[in-house]
Amino acid sequence: MEIRTKLFLSFLAMGILLGTAGYLFYNQISEVNQSTAEVQKQASTIITLGSIESDFEHLNGSVLAYVLHASEASTEEELQLAQDHFDEVQQTKMDLFASYEQYKTLETDSAAVDTIGENLEHVVMIGDEMVVAAAPPTAGEATTSDHMAAADQMTEADHMATADQMTEADHMAAGADAGVLPLHRLVLEFDEQSMMFRDELNQHINANFAEMQVKQANVLVDIQNTLNFTMFLTASAIAVVVVIGSLVAFSISKRVIRLKKQANIIAQGSLEEEIHISGSDEITDLASNFEHMRKNLVKAQEELKHRNEQLQDLNAVLENANNELKQLDRMKDEFIGVASHELRSPIHPILGYASMAREGMMGSKEALDVIYKQAVRLRQLATDVLDVSRIESGSLPYTMRKIDIQQVLANCVEAIKPNVSSAVSLATDFGKQQVEMVGDSERLTQVFTNLLGNALKFTKKGKISVEASIARPDTLVITISDTGGGIPKEILPKLFNKFVTKKVGDDVAHGTGLGLFISKSIVEAHGGRISAYNNETGGASFKIELPLNKDGEDVRPAPIAVRAE
């Protein structure tokens, strides 16, 4: 017999036993739950009766307090106190009837419900009569609506019952005394009916409590029986499992132990020994699977060794990437500091000159000139940040048309001449041949102006050269050189990245580090490229290579450019 058949029969026998035990246990639990629910309902009924008794005691005290204060009220404060007690009476009546309604939903004895309800209505009716009879004579107009509301809460049957209980002498006294009721008689009757109602409630509470104790004792007995039965079922199930399990385990343990030994040899790392178990059942199949697994482990070891070598290479790449991210984060922090400085630098002169002009300490035109120059700096910073955002989202617009690139370059040179000091010479060589290309003159002006501005910024004394020549029939090369301090070697490889600022010697870093990133993006959008290097004789050079037209067409139209005829 196969192992699976043995196990199936074993589990079938255990399943039948456990199923029978479970069914019997379920019946026991159901009976216990039912009994527990009855006990809980009985307890809820007792609690509700207690709430009725508590609310009734509260009503009793509230009515007596109202009668005491209202019958002797003469001042405004006393009338207000009586009115407060009247409101308390009405609220307590609502709470009392709410508790009674809850009791009606719990109590199954309809006779008890009717008895308590009739006694409750009768006592409340007498209390209402006392409230009406004790109304302050001096506050009749002020409390008329309140007493009418109290009277409205009494049902027609209540009024009839009240009328029946009044003797002929009472009617005569009421007619003779302008509506004044005999409070003493009502108080005595109210006290008598209250005692009867309390006795009635206590009788019902005691009866329910005795019944609950009986049910509770039955529940405890049922629980004990259930526990005993559960222990018997558990012991029986354990005995069956042990017997059947021992038989099945003994039948397969011998070959499993042998297979275990061979598996332990493999677990210790020795994969050379083959696994072989004789037989035709599942253990033989398991041994065959172990042998197949052993062969796969041999292959996996070889592959894992290869993967480890690859992981080492990837770790090196990740480490470099992590270093680059740290460097980028550092440059971002530097950018934030520089940008903050660049923002504050023009703001202080703007505020200072505006204040001096407003107070008449200097002329308005002179102040406006300074303010205008600083506002231009602010606008340029905002423009750079906006251009970077557009470049990264691929939405920086270009207007591409045929332009005279030499004229664009010449205009840029002329624009910076007023800022060139006498210690710096400016030389240009644009060649004799006129060169036309398709491009955005404003964006290219932005590039040339930025490079010329950098050269002028870092060249305190010396020379700035601007050259334009055709290196190949389809390429224009523009070189802007200076004799300044050059580019530090540590930032030269990442010069055109974002947030890279240049610092020469003891000088502070200049700019936001966005200009060269924007310039590189604009040049590449025209199908060209830009590079930088330090001159052997000192200073630095920026080289721009731009494609020229071929047969009137663009060499590489920019994908986000807008063509203009």
Coordinates of C-alpha atoms in Angstrom, one line a residue, residues 114-306:
D114 CA -49.4 46.2 32.4
T115 CA -49.4 46.3 36.2
I116 CA -46.3 48.4 36.4
G117 CA -47.5 50.6 33.6
E118 CA -50.9 51.3 35.2
N119 CA -49.3 52.0 38.6
L120 CA -46.8 54.2 37.0
E121 CA -49.4 56.3 35.1
H122 CA -51.5 56.6 38.3
V123 CA -48.6 57.9 40.4
V124 CA -47.5 60.3 37.7
M125 CA -51.1 61.5 37.3
I126 CA -51.2 62.3 41.1
G127 CA -47.9 64.1 40.7
D128 CA -49.2 66.2 37.9
E129 CA -52.2 67.2 40.0
M130 CA -49.8 68.2 42.8
V131 CA -47.8 70.3 40.3
V132 CA -50.9 72.1 39.0
A133 CA -52.3 72.6 42.5
A134 CA -49.0 74.1 43.8
A135 CA -48.7 76.7 41.0
P136 CA -47.8 80.1 42.6
P137 CA -50.8 82.4 42.5
T138 CA -48.7 85.4 41.8
A139 CA -47.1 83.8 38.8
G140 CA -50.2 82.5 37.1
E141 CA -49.7 84.3 33.9
A142 CA -46.0 83.5 33.7
T143 CA -46.5 79.7 34.3
T144 CA -49.8 79.2 32.5
S145 CA -48.2 77.8 29.4
D146 CA -46.1 75.4 31.5
H147 CA -49.1 74.0 33.4
M148 CA -51.0 73.6 30.2
A149 CA -48.1 71.7 28.8
A150 CA -48.1 69.4 31.8
A151 CA -51.8 68.9 31.5
D152 CA -51.4 68.1 27.8
Q153 CA -49.1 65.3 28.7
M154 CA -51.9 63.5 30.6
T155 CA -54.1 61.3 28.5
E156 CA -57.8 61.6 28.4
A157 CA -58.1 58.4 30.6
D158 CA -55.8 60.1 33.1
H159 CA -58.0 63.1 33.4
M160 CA -61.1 60.9 33.7
A161 CA -59.3 58.8 36.4
T162 CA -58.4 62.0 38.2
A163 CA -62.0 63.2 38.0
D164 CA -63.3 59.9 39.4
Q165 CA -61.0 60.1 42.3
M166 CA -62.1 63.6 43.4
T167 CA -64.9 63.5 45.9
E168 CA -67.9 65.8 45.8
A169 CA -66.4 67.7 48.7
D170 CA -63.2 68.2 46.6
H171 CA -65.2 69.7 43.7
M172 CA -67.1 72.0 46.1
A173 CA -63.8 73.0 47.7
A174 CA -62.3 73.7 44.3
G175 CA -65.2 75.8 43.2
A176 CA -65.2 77.7 46.5
D177 CA -61.5 78.5 46.5
A178 CA -60.9 79.7 42.9
G179 CA -59.0 76.6 41.7
V180 CA -56.8 75.9 44.8
L181 CA -56.5 72.1 45.3
P182 CA -56.1 70.4 48.7
L183 CA -52.3 69.8 48.6
H184 CA -52.2 68.0 51.8
R185 CA -54.6 65.3 50.5
L186 CA -52.6 65.0 47.3
V187 CA -49.3 64.7 49.1
L188 CA -50.6 61.9 51.3
E189 CA -52.1 60.1 48.3
F190 CA -48.9 60.6 46.3
D191 CA -46.8 59.2 49.1
E192 CA -49.1 56.2 49.6
Q193 CA -49.2 55.4 45.8
S194 CA -45.4 55.9 45.7
M195 CA -44.9 53.3 48.4
M196 CA -47.2 50.8 46.6
F197 CA -45.3 51.4 43.4
R198 CA -42.0 50.8 45.1
D199 CA -43.2 47.6 46.6
E200 CA -44.5 46.5 43.2
L201 CA -41.1 47.3 41.6
N202 CA -39.2 45.5 44.3
Q203 CA -41.4 42.4 44.0
H204 CA -40.7 42.2 40.2
I205 CA -37.0 42.8 40.8
N206 CA -36.7 40.1 43.4
A207 CA -38.7 37.7 41.2
N208 CA -36.5 38.4 38.2
F209 CA -33.4 38.1 40.3
A210 CA -34.4 34.7 41.7
E211 CA -35.2 33.5 38.2
M212 CA -31.8 34.8 36.9
Q213 CA -30.0 32.9 39.7
V214 CA -31.7 29.7 38.7
K215 CA -30.8 30.2 35.0
Q216 CA -27.2 31.2 36.0
A217 CA -26.8 28.0 38.0
N218 CA -28.0 26.0 35.0
V219 CA -25.5 27.8 32.8
L220 CA -22.7 27.0 35.1
V221 CA -23.7 23.3 35.0
D222 CA -23.9 23.4 31.2
I223 CA -20.4 25.0 31.0
Q224 CA -19.0 22.3 33.4
N225 CA -20.5 19.6 31.3
T226 CA -19.2 21.2 28.1
L227 CA -15.7 21.3 29.6
N228 CA -15.8 17.7 30.6
F229 CA -17.1 16.6 27.3
T230 CA -14.4 18.7 25.5
M231 CA -11.6 17.1 27.6
F232 CA -13.0 13.7 26.8
L233 CA -13.1 14.4 23.0
T234 CA -9.6 15.9 23.1
A235 CA -8.2 12.9 24.9
S236 CA -9.9 10.6 22.4
A237 CA -8.6 12.5 19.4
I238 CA -5.1 12.6 20.8
A239 CA -5.2 8.8 21.4
V240 CA -6.3 8.1 17.9
V241 CA -3.8 10.4 16.4
V242 CA -1.0 8.9 18.4
V243 CA -1.9 5.3 17.5
I244 CA -2.4 5.9 13.8
G245 CA 0.5 8.3 13.5
S246 CA 2.8 5.7 15.2
L247 CA 1.8 3.0 12.7
V248 CA 2.3 5.2 9.7
A249 CA 5.6 6.6 11.0
F250 CA 7.0 3.2 11.7
S251 CA 6.2 2.0 8.2
I252 CA 8.2 4.8 6.5
S253 CA 10.8 5.9 9.1
K254 CA 13.5 3.4 8.0
R255 CA 14.0 4.7 4.5
V256 CA 13.4 8.3 5.6
I257 CA 16.3 8.0 8.1
R258 CA 18.5 6.8 5.3
L259 CA 17.4 9.7 3.0
K260 CA 18.0 12.1 5.9
K261 CA 21.6 11.0 6.3
Q262 CA 22.3 11.5 2.6
A263 CA 20.5 14.9 2.8
N264 CA 22.7 16.0 5.7
I265 CA 25.8 15.2 3.7
I266 CA 24.5 17.5 1.0
A267 CA 23.6 20.2 3.6
Q268 CA 27.2 20.1 4.8
G269 CA 28.3 21.2 1.4
S270 CA 29.4 17.9 -0.1
L271 CA 27.5 17.6 -3.4
E272 CA 29.6 14.8 -4.9
E273 CA 27.8 11.8 -3.4
E274 CA 24.8 10.6 -5.4
I275 CA 21.5 9.9 -3.7
H276 CA 19.9 6.5 -4.3
I277 CA 16.9 4.8 -2.4
S278 CA 15.4 1.5 -3.6
G279 CA 11.7 1.0 -3.8
S280 CA 8.6 2.2 -5.8
D281 CA 6.7 4.5 -3.5
E282 CA 6.8 8.2 -2.8
I283 CA 10.0 8.0 -0.8
T284 CA 11.8 6.7 -3.9
D285 CA 10.3 9.6 -5.8
L286 CA 11.5 12.0 -3.1
A287 CA 15.0 10.5 -3.3
S288 CA 15.0 11.0 -7.1
N289 CA 13.9 14.6 -6.6
F290 CA 16.7 15.1 -4.0
E291 CA 19.2 13.8 -6.6
H292 CA 17.9 16.2 -9.2
M293 CA 18.1 19.0 -6.7
R294 CA 21.7 18.0 -6.0
K295 CA 22.6 18.3 -9.6
N296 CA 20.8 21.7 -9.8
L297 CA 22.7 22.9 -6.7
V298 CA 26.0 22.1 -8.4
K299 CA 25.0 24.2 -11.4
A300 CA 23.6 26.9 -9.1
Q301 CA 26.9 27.1 -7.2
E302 CA 28.7 27.8 -10.5
E303 CA 26.2 30.4 -11.5
L304 CA 26.2 32.0 -8.1
K305 CA 29.9 32.4 -8.3
H306 CA 29.5 34.2 -11.6

